[in-house]
Amino acid sequence: MVETTRRREIEEAASSLFRERGYSGTSVRDIARALDIQGASLYAHVTSKQDVLWSIVERMATRFETSATAASAAVGSDPAAQLAALVRNHVLVVTDDIERASVFVHEWRALSSERRTEMARRRDAYERRFRTVIAAGTDAGVFAPVDPNVAAAYVLTALNGMVAWYRPGGRIGPEVLADSYADLSMRAVLAKGTVPGGPA
Amino acid sequence: MVETTRRREIEEAASSLFRERGYSGTSVRDIARALDIQGASLYAHVTSKQDVLWSIVERMATRFETSATAASAAVGSDPAAQLAALVRNHVLVVTDDIERASVFVHEWRALSSERRTEMARRRDAYERRFRTVIAAGTDAGVFAPVDPNVAAAYVLTALNGMVAWYRPGGRIGPEVLADSYADLSMRAVLAKGTVPGGPA
DNA sequence: CCTACCGATCGGTAGG
DNA sequence: CCTACCGATCGGTAGG
């Protein structure tokens, strides 16, 4: 599917509706109504409702992946700095596109089985970045002796939980939020008395 | 509606399906099939699909509320001990009924508007317990100077995030998990150099 | 708890 | 992008 303006508008309207009502709770006609066209007219631009979900989820997955890689590369190998960079980056991606991020977090289960399997793999690889860096910090003694799987799940679900409450333009901006979440996450895993490694 | 065995079985099957596919993604016939009866036969026991969702969500809400109150009362007024008790309690409620807990966390949005409003109010009151105790700790200087709203959201979404990955009978039991999550949460908010207040 | 059935809505196609 | 339409499925009711 070529990427047209209309196509982008459909994805945007769908993201908003999928966030509010879920994929199953949103009909093709709901999406069309948001764009003031007929339900059947959507199919001039997309091949299926499932494809719209896929492009939303896939786009966000790629964004999380590439920007995590960039954030990681920007800070050197210190586990504390690495974790802070991953957390800050994640918050910034979420706040930058809260609707697609929400769909990414909650609706990937509605993907058809092949795509769902691919996404499960990519999500797992993403979570592994957190596990690995936490394990490294724990081994180095700079982090408390936490179970890296539990700690990574804890931090990552806290980050993803943002999609449930964050609204753009609110009291707290993305940068402040990124710092707060990084502070909370660093403290959660740091050994007592350690000085937190700040963001890059 | 009287609480019969059959009624309980329906709620159980529905919890499992709602968790897997969401409320909108689950049909009345899906629930019936899980119980080896006809779709229409369900209506001998429930008045609507919506009522099944409500009883699941309401039951869990009450469980979270009453057991948080009990946990809070069991530990004295020290903010650190209070927060640890709230976290431990939450983890234990979630792990004790992971399927209903998952529906409670994710599907309350599918409630009809009146019930949804009530649940929003009760969820907010529950979150306020966390905010209040965090604010008290921050004021007392035992917690780091975090924004209580942000910190409470962080901790509570991490706790609720358990429904996405926890499976009963796994490597880590509920008690160990409750301790781990309490440790992570305490460290996240404690001021540097403070000795964590343990669970009750 | 069953059979038989209801109107409404679903995702999607045909053919312009 | 529209009208007209498809078969399938939806939540729920009637009447046993």
Coordinates of C-alpha atoms (C1' of nucleotides) in Angstrom, one line a residue:
Chain A
M1 CA 0.0 0.0 0.0
V2 CA 1.4 3.4 -1.0
E3 CA 1.5 6.0 1.7
T4 CA -0.9 8.8 0.8
T5 CA -2.3 11.6 2.8
R6 CA -5.6 10.0 3.0
R7 CA -4.1 6.8 4.1
R8 CA -2.3 8.6 6.9
E9 CA -5.6 10.3 7.9
I10 CA -7.3 6.9 8.1
E11 CA -4.5 5.6 10.3
E12 CA -4.8 8.6 12.5
A13 CA -8.6 8.3 12.9
A14 CA -8.3 4.6 13.5
S15 CA -5.6 5.1 16.1
S16 CA -7.8 7.4 18.1
L17 CA -10.8 5.0 17.9
F18 CA -8.8 1.9 18.6
R19 CA -7.4 3.6 21.6
E20 CA -10.9 4.6 22.9
R21 CA -12.9 1.5 22.0
G22 CA -10.3 -1.2 21.1
Y23 CA -9.9 -2.8 17.7
S24 CA -12.9 -5.2 18.1
G25 CA -15.0 -2.4 19.4
T26 CA -14.3 -0.2 16.4
S27 CA -16.1 -0.8 13.1
V28 CA -14.9 0.1 9.7
R29 CA -17.9 2.4 9.5
D30 CA -16.8 4.2 12.7
I31 CA -13.5 5.0 11.1
A32 CA -15.2 6.1 7.9
R33 CA -17.6 8.4 9.8
A34 CA -14.6 10.1 11.5
L35 CA -13.4 11.0 8.0
D36 CA -16.9 11.9 6.6
I37 CA -16.9 9.2 4.0
Q38 CA -18.9 6.0 3.5
G39 CA -17.7 2.7 5.1
A40 CA -17.2 1.0 1.8
S41 CA -15.1 4.0 0.5
L42 CA -12.4 3.1 3.0
Y43 CA -11.5 0.1 0.9
A44 CA -10.3 2.4 -1.9
H45 CA -7.4 3.2 0.5
V46 CA -6.9 0.1 2.6
T47 CA -7.2 -3.6 2.0
S48 CA -8.7 -4.5 5.4
K49 CA -9.3 -3.3 8.9
Q50 CA -6.6 -5.7 10.0
D51 CA -4.1 -4.0 7.7
V52 CA -4.8 -0.6 9.3
L53 CA -4.1 -2.1 12.7
W54 CA -0.9 -3.7 11.4
S55 CA 0.5 -0.5 10.0
I56 CA -0.2 1.3 13.2
V57 CA 1.5 -1.3 15.3
E58 CA 4.3 -1.9 12.9
R59 CA 5.1 1.8 12.6
M60 CA 5.3 2.1 16.4
A61 CA 7.4 -1.0 16.9
T62 CA 9.9 0.3 14.4
R63 CA 10.0 3.7 16.1
F64 CA 10.6 2.1 19.5
E65 CA 13.3 -0.1 18.1
T66 CA 15.3 2.4 16.1
S67 CA 15.1 5.2 18.6
A68 CA 16.2 2.8 21.4
T69 CA 19.1 1.8 19.4
A70 CA 20.1 5.4 18.8
A71 CA 19.6 6.3 22.5
S72 CA 21.7 3.4 23.6
A73 CA 24.5 4.2 21.2
A74 CA 24.6 7.8 22.4
V75 CA 25.6 7.1 26.0
G76 CA 28.4 4.6 26.5
S77 CA 28.4 1.3 28.1
D78 CA 27.7 2.2 31.8
P79 CA 24.5 0.2 32.8
A80 CA 23.0 3.1 34.7
A81 CA 23.4 5.5 31.8
Q82 CA 22.2 2.8 29.5
L83 CA 19.0 2.2 31.5
A84 CA 18.3 5.9 31.9
A85 CA 18.7 6.4 28.2
L86 CA 16.3 3.5 27.4
V87 CA 13.7 4.8 29.8
R88 CA 13.9 8.4 28.7
N89 CA 13.7 7.4 25.1
H90 CA 10.7 5.2 25.7
V91 CA 8.8 8.0 27.4
L92 CA 9.6 10.4 24.6
V93 CA 8.3 8.0 21.9
V94 CA 5.1 7.3 23.9
T95 CA 4.4 11.0 24.5
D96 CA 5.2 11.9 21.0
D97 CA 2.5 9.7 19.6
I98 CA 0.3 8.7 22.5
E99 CA -2.6 7.3 20.4
R100 CA -0.5 5.0 18.2
A101 CA 1.5 4.1 21.3
S102 CA -1.7 3.1 23.1
V103 CA -2.7 0.9 20.2
F104 CA 0.7 -0.6 20.1
V105 CA 0.6 -1.5 23.8
H106 CA -3.0 -2.8 24.0
E107 CA -4.2 -3.9 20.6
W108 CA -1.3 -6.0 19.3
R109 CA -3.2 -9.0 20.6
A110 CA -5.8 -8.4 18.0
L111 CA -3.3 -9.0 15.2
S112 CA -3.8 -12.0 13.0
S113 CA -1.8 -14.9 14.2
E114 CA 1.2 -14.6 11.9
R115 CA 1.7 -10.9 12.6
R116 CA 1.0 -11.4 16.2
T117 CA 3.8 -13.9 16.4
E118 CA 6.2 -11.5 14.7
M119 CA 5.2 -8.7 17.0
A120 CA 5.6 -11.0 20.1
R121 CA 9.1 -11.7 19.0
R122 CA 10.0 -8.0 18.4
R123 CA 8.4 -7.0 21.7
D124 CA 10.4 -9.7 23.5
A125 CA 13.6 -8.5 21.8
Y126 CA 12.9 -4.9 23.0
E127 CA 12.2 -6.1 26.5
R128 CA 15.5 -8.0 26.4
R129 CA 17.4 -4.7 26.0
F130 CA 16.1 -3.7 29.4
R131 CA 16.8 -7.2 30.9
T132 CA 20.3 -7.2 29.6
V133 CA 21.2 -3.8 30.9
I134 CA 19.7 -4.5 34.3
A135 CA 21.5 -7.8 34.5
A136 CA 24.8 -6.0 33.6
G137 CA 24.2 -3.4 36.4
T138 CA 23.4 -6.1 38.9
D139 CA 26.5 -8.1 38.0
A140 CA 28.6 -5.0 38.3
G141 CA 27.2 -4.3 41.7
V142 CA 25.9 -0.9 40.7
F143 CA 22.3 -2.1 40.7
A144 CA 20.6 -3.9 43.6
P145 CA 20.5 -7.7 43.4
V146 CA 17.1 -7.7 41.6
D147 CA 15.8 -10.4 39.3
P148 CA 16.5 -8.8 35.9
N149 CA 13.3 -10.4 34.4
V150 CA 11.1 -9.1 37.2
A151 CA 12.8 -5.7 37.3
A152 CA 12.6 -5.3 33.5
A153 CA 8.9 -6.2 33.5
Y154 CA 8.3 -3.8 36.3
V155 CA 9.9 -0.9 34.6
L156 CA 8.6 -1.6 31.1
T157 CA 5.0 -2.0 32.3
A158 CA 5.3 1.2 34.2
L159 CA 6.5 2.9 31.0
N160 CA 3.7 1.4 28.9
G161 CA 1.2 2.3 31.6
M162 CA 1.6 5.9 30.5
V163 CA -0.7 5.3 27.6
A164 CA -3.5 4.9 30.1
W165 CA -3.2 8.4 31.6
Y166 CA -1.0 10.7 29.6
R167 CA -2.7 13.4 27.6
P168 CA -0.7 15.8 25.5
G169 CA -0.6 19.4 26.6
G170 CA -1.2 18.6 30.2
R171 CA 0.5 19.8 33.4
I172 CA 3.7 17.9 32.8
G173 CA 5.6 18.0 29.5
P174 CA 7.4 15.1 27.8
E175 CA 10.9 16.1 28.9
V176 CA 10.0 16.5 32.6
L177 CA 8.1 13.2 32.4
A178 CA 11.1 11.5 30.8
D179 CA 13.3 12.7 33.6
S180 CA 10.8 11.8 36.3
Y181 CA 10.3 8.3 34.9
A182 CA 14.1 7.8 34.5
D183 CA 14.6 8.9 38.1
L184 CA 12.0 6.5 39.4
S185 CA 13.3 3.7 37.3
M186 CA 16.9 4.3 38.2
R187 CA 16.1 4.4 41.9
A188 CA 14.1 1.3 41.6
V189 CA 17.1 -0.8 40.6
L190 CA 20.1 1.1 42.0
A191 CA 22.0 -0.3 44.9
K192 CA 21.8 1.8 48.1
G193 CA 24.2 4.7 48.2
T194 CA 24.9 4.6 44.5
V195 CA 24.8 7.9 42.7
P196 CA 22.4 7.8 39.7
G197 CA 23.9 8.0 36.3
G198 CA 22.1 10.9 34.6
P199 CA 20.8 10.9 31.0
A200 CA 23.1 11.5 28.1
Chain B
M1 CA -29.2 -12.0 40.2
V2 CA -28.7 -14.8 42.7
E3 CA -25.2 -16.3 42.9
T4 CA -25.4 -19.9 41.7
T5 CA -22.7 -22.3 40.8
R6 CA -23.6 -22.0 37.1
R7 CA -23.5 -18.2 37.4
R8 CA -20.0 -18.5 38.8
E9 CA -18.9 -20.8 36.0
I10 CA -20.2 -18.3 33.5
E11 CA -18.2 -15.5 35.1
E12 CA -15.1 -17.6 35.2
A13 CA -15.3 -18.6 31.5
A14 CA -16.1 -15.0 30.6
S15 CA -13.1 -13.7 32.5
S16 CA -10.8 -16.0 30.7
L17 CA -12.2 -15.1 27.3
F18 CA -12.4 -11.4 28.1
R19 CA -8.8 -11.5 29.1
E20 CA -7.7 -13.2 25.9
R21 CA -9.9 -11.4 23.3
G22 CA -11.4 -8.4 25.1
Y23 CA -15.0 -7.8 25.9
S24 CA -15.9 -6.7 22.4
G25 CA -14.0 -9.5 20.9
T26 CA -15.9 -12.1 22.9
S27 CA -19.4 -13.1 21.8
V28 CA -22.1 -14.5 24.0
R29 CA -21.8 -17.7 22.0
D30 CA -18.1 -17.9 22.7
I31 CA -18.9 -17.9 26.5
A32 CA -21.6 -20.5 26.0
R33 CA -19.4 -22.8 23.9
A34 CA -16.9 -22.8 26.8
L35 CA -19.6 -24.2 29.0
D36 CA -21.0 -26.6 26.4
I37 CA -24.4 -24.9 26.2
Q38 CA -26.3 -22.9 23.6
G39 CA -25.8 -19.2 23.3
A40 CA -29.4 -18.4 24.1
S41 CA -29.2 -20.7 27.2
L42 CA -26.8 -18.2 28.9
Y43 CA -29.8 -15.9 29.3
A44 CA -31.3 -18.3 31.8
H45 CA -28.5 -17.2 34.1
V46 CA -27.6 -13.7 33.2
T47 CA -29.5 -10.7 32.0
S48 CA -26.9 -9.5 29.5
K49 CA -23.3 -9.7 28.4
Q50 CA -22.7 -6.3 30.0
D51 CA -23.9 -7.6 33.3
V52 CA -21.3 -10.4 33.3
L53 CA -18.6 -7.8 32.7
W54 CA -20.0 -5.7 35.5
S55 CA -20.0 -8.5 38.0
I56 CA -16.4 -9.4 37.2
V57 CA -15.2 -5.8 37.4
E58 CA -17.2 -5.0 40.5
R59 CA -16.1 -8.0 42.4
M60 CA -12.5 -7.2 41.7
A61 CA -12.9 -3.6 42.6
T62 CA -14.4 -4.5 46.0
R63 CA -11.6 -7.0 46.6
F64 CA -8.9 -4.4 45.9
E65 CA -10.6 -1.9 48.1
T66 CA -11.4 -4.0 51.1
S67 CA -8.0 -5.8 51.2
A68 CA -6.1 -2.5 50.7
T69 CA -8.0 -1.1 53.7
A70 CA -7.2 -4.2 55.7
A71 CA -3.5 -4.1 54.7
S72 CA -3.3 -0.4 55.5
A73 CA -4.8 -0.9 58.9
A74 CA -2.4 -3.7 59.7
V75 CA 0.8 -1.7 59.6
G76 CA 0.8 1.7 61.5
S77 CA 1.1 5.1 60.0
D78 CA 4.7 5.1 58.7
P79 CA 4.5 6.1 55.0
A80 CA 7.1 3.5 54.0
A81 CA 5.4 0.7 55.8
Q82 CA 2.1 1.9 54.4
L83 CA 3.3 2.0 50.8
A84 CA 4.9 -1.5 51.1
A85 CA 1.7 -2.8 52.5
L86 CA -0.4 -1.4 49.6
V87 CA 2.0 -2.7 47.0
R88 CA 2.2 -6.2 48.6
N89 CA -1.5 -6.4 48.9
H90 CA -2.1 -5.3 45.3
V91 CA 0.2 -8.0 44.0
L92 CA -1.4 -10.7 46.1
V93 CA -4.9 -9.7 44.9
V94 CA -3.7 -9.7 41.3
T95 CA -1.9 -13.1 41.5
D96 CA -4.8 -14.6 43.4
D97 CA -7.2 -14.0 40.5
I98 CA -5.2 -13.1 37.5
E99 CA -8.0 -13.4 35.0
R100 CA -10.6 -11.2 36.7
A101 CA -7.8 -8.8 37.6
S102 CA -6.8 -8.6 33.9
V103 CA -10.4 -7.9 33.0
F104 CA -10.6 -5.3 35.8
V105 CA -7.5 -3.5 34.5
H106 CA -8.3 -3.6 30.8
E107 CA -12.0 -4.0 30.2
W108 CA -13.6 -1.5 32.6
R109 CA -13.7 0.9 29.6
A110 CA -16.2 -1.4 28.0
L111 CA -18.7 -0.7 30.8
S112 CA -21.8 1.2 30.0
S113 CA -21.5 4.8 30.8
E114 CA -23.1 4.9 34.2
R115 CA -21.1 2.0 35.5
R116 CA -18.0 3.2 33.8
T117 CA -18.4 6.5 35.7
E118 CA -18.8 4.7 39.0
M119 CA -15.8 2.6 38.3
A120 CA -13.7 5.6 37.3
R121 CA -14.5 7.2 40.6
R122 CA -13.6 4.1 42.6
R123 CA -10.4 3.6 40.7
D124 CA -9.5 7.2 41.3
A125 CA -10.1 6.7 45.1
Y126 CA -7.9 3.6 45.1
E127 CA -5.1 5.5 43.3
R128 CA -5.5 8.3 45.9
R129 CA -4.4 5.9 48.6
F130 CA -1.1 5.6 46.8
R131 CA -0.8 9.3 46.2
T132 CA -1.6 10.2 49.7
V133 CA 0.9 7.9 51.3
I134 CA 3.6 9.0 48.8
A135 CA 2.9 12.6 49.5
A136 CA 3.1 11.9 53.3
G137 CA 6.5 10.2 52.8
T138 CA 7.8 13.0 50.6
D139 CA 6.7 15.6 53.2
A140 CA 8.3 13.7 56.0
G141 CA 11.6 13.6 54.0
V142 CA 11.7 9.8 54.1
F143 CA 10.8 9.7 50.4
A144 CA 12.6 11.5 47.6
P145 CA 11.0 14.7 46.4
V146 CA 8.9 13.0 43.7
D147 CA 5.7 14.3 42.3
P148 CA 3.1 12.1 44.1
N149 CA 0.8 12.0 41.1
V150 CA 3.6 10.8 38.8
A151 CA 5.1 8.4 41.3
A152 CA 1.7 6.9 42.2
A153 CA 0.9 6.5 38.5
Y154 CA 4.2 4.9 37.9
V155 CA 3.9 2.4 40.7
L156 CA 0.3 1.5 40.1
T157 CA 0.7 1.0 36.4
A158 CA 3.7 -1.3 37.1
L159 CA 1.5 -3.3 39.5
N160 CA -1.4 -3.5 37.0
G161 CA 1.1 -4.4 34.3
M162 CA 1.5 -7.8 36.0
V163 CA -1.8 -8.9 34.4
A164 CA 0.1 -8.8 31.0
W165 CA 2.7 -11.4 31.9
Y166 CA 1.9 -13.2 35.2
R167 CA 0.9 -16.9 34.9
P168 CA 0.0 -18.9 38.0
G169 CA 2.3 -21.8 38.8
G170 CA 5.3 -20.1 37.2
R171 CA 8.8 -19.8 38.3
I172 CA 8.1 -17.1 40.9
G173 CA 5.3 -17.4 43.5
P174 CA 3.0 -14.7 44.6
E175 CA 4.8 -14.0 47.9
V176 CA 8.2 -13.6 46.4
L177 CA 6.7 -11.5 43.7
A178 CA 4.9 -9.3 46.3
D179 CA 8.2 -8.8 48.0
S180 CA 10.1 -8.0 44.8
Y181 CA 7.5 -5.6 43.7
A182 CA 7.4 -3.9 47.1
D183 CA 11.2 -3.6 47.1
L184 CA 11.2 -2.1 43.6
S185 CA 8.5 0.3 44.5
M186 CA 10.0 1.3 47.8
R187 CA 13.4 2.0 46.2
A188 CA 11.7 4.0 43.4
V189 CA 10.5 6.6 45.9
L190 CA 12.8 6.3 48.9
A191 CA 15.3 9.1 49.6
K192 CA 18.9 8.1 49.2
G193 CA 20.4 6.4 52.2
T194 CA 17.0 5.6 53.8
V195 CA 16.5 2.1 55.1
P196 CA 13.4 0.6 53.5
G197 CA 10.5 -0.2 55.8
G198 CA 9.7 -3.9 55.3
P199 CA 6.3 -5.4 54.9
A200 CA 4.1 -6.0 58.0
Chain C
dC1 C1' -31.5 -25.5 29.1
dC2 C1' -33.3 -26.0 24.0
dT3 C1' -35.1 -24.7 19.2
dA4 C1' -36.3 -21.2 16.4
dC5 C1' -36.1 -16.8 15.4
dC6 C1' -35.5 -11.3 15.5
dG7 C1' -33.5 -6.9 13.7
dA8 C1' -29.1 -4.7 13.6
dT9 C1' -24.6 -4.6 12.4
dC10 C1' -20.4 -6.6 10.9
dG11 C1' -16.2 -6.7 7.3
dG12 C1' -16.0 -6.6 2.7
dT13 C1' -17.1 -6.8 -2.7
dA14 C1' -19.1 -5.3 -7.3
dG15 C1' -19.5 -2.0 -10.4
dG16 C1' -19.4 2.2 -11.5
Chain D
dC1 C1' -15.3 8.0 -3.4
dC2 C1' -20.5 6.4 -4.1
dT3 C1' -24.7 3.2 -4.1
dA4 C1' -26.2 -1.2 -3.6
dC5 C1' -25.5 -5.3 -1.8
dC6 C1' -23.5 -10.0 0.2
dG7 C1' -23.3 -13.8 3.8
dA8 C1' -22.1 -14.1 8.5
dT9 C1' -22.5 -13.0 13.0
dC10 C1' -24.0 -10.1 16.7
dG11 C1' -26.9 -9.6 21.4
dG12 C1' -31.1 -10.9 22.8
dT13 C1' -36.3 -12.8 23.0
dA14 C1' -40.3 -16.1 22.7
dG15 C1' -42.0 -20.0 24.1
dG16 C1' -41.5 -24.1 25.6

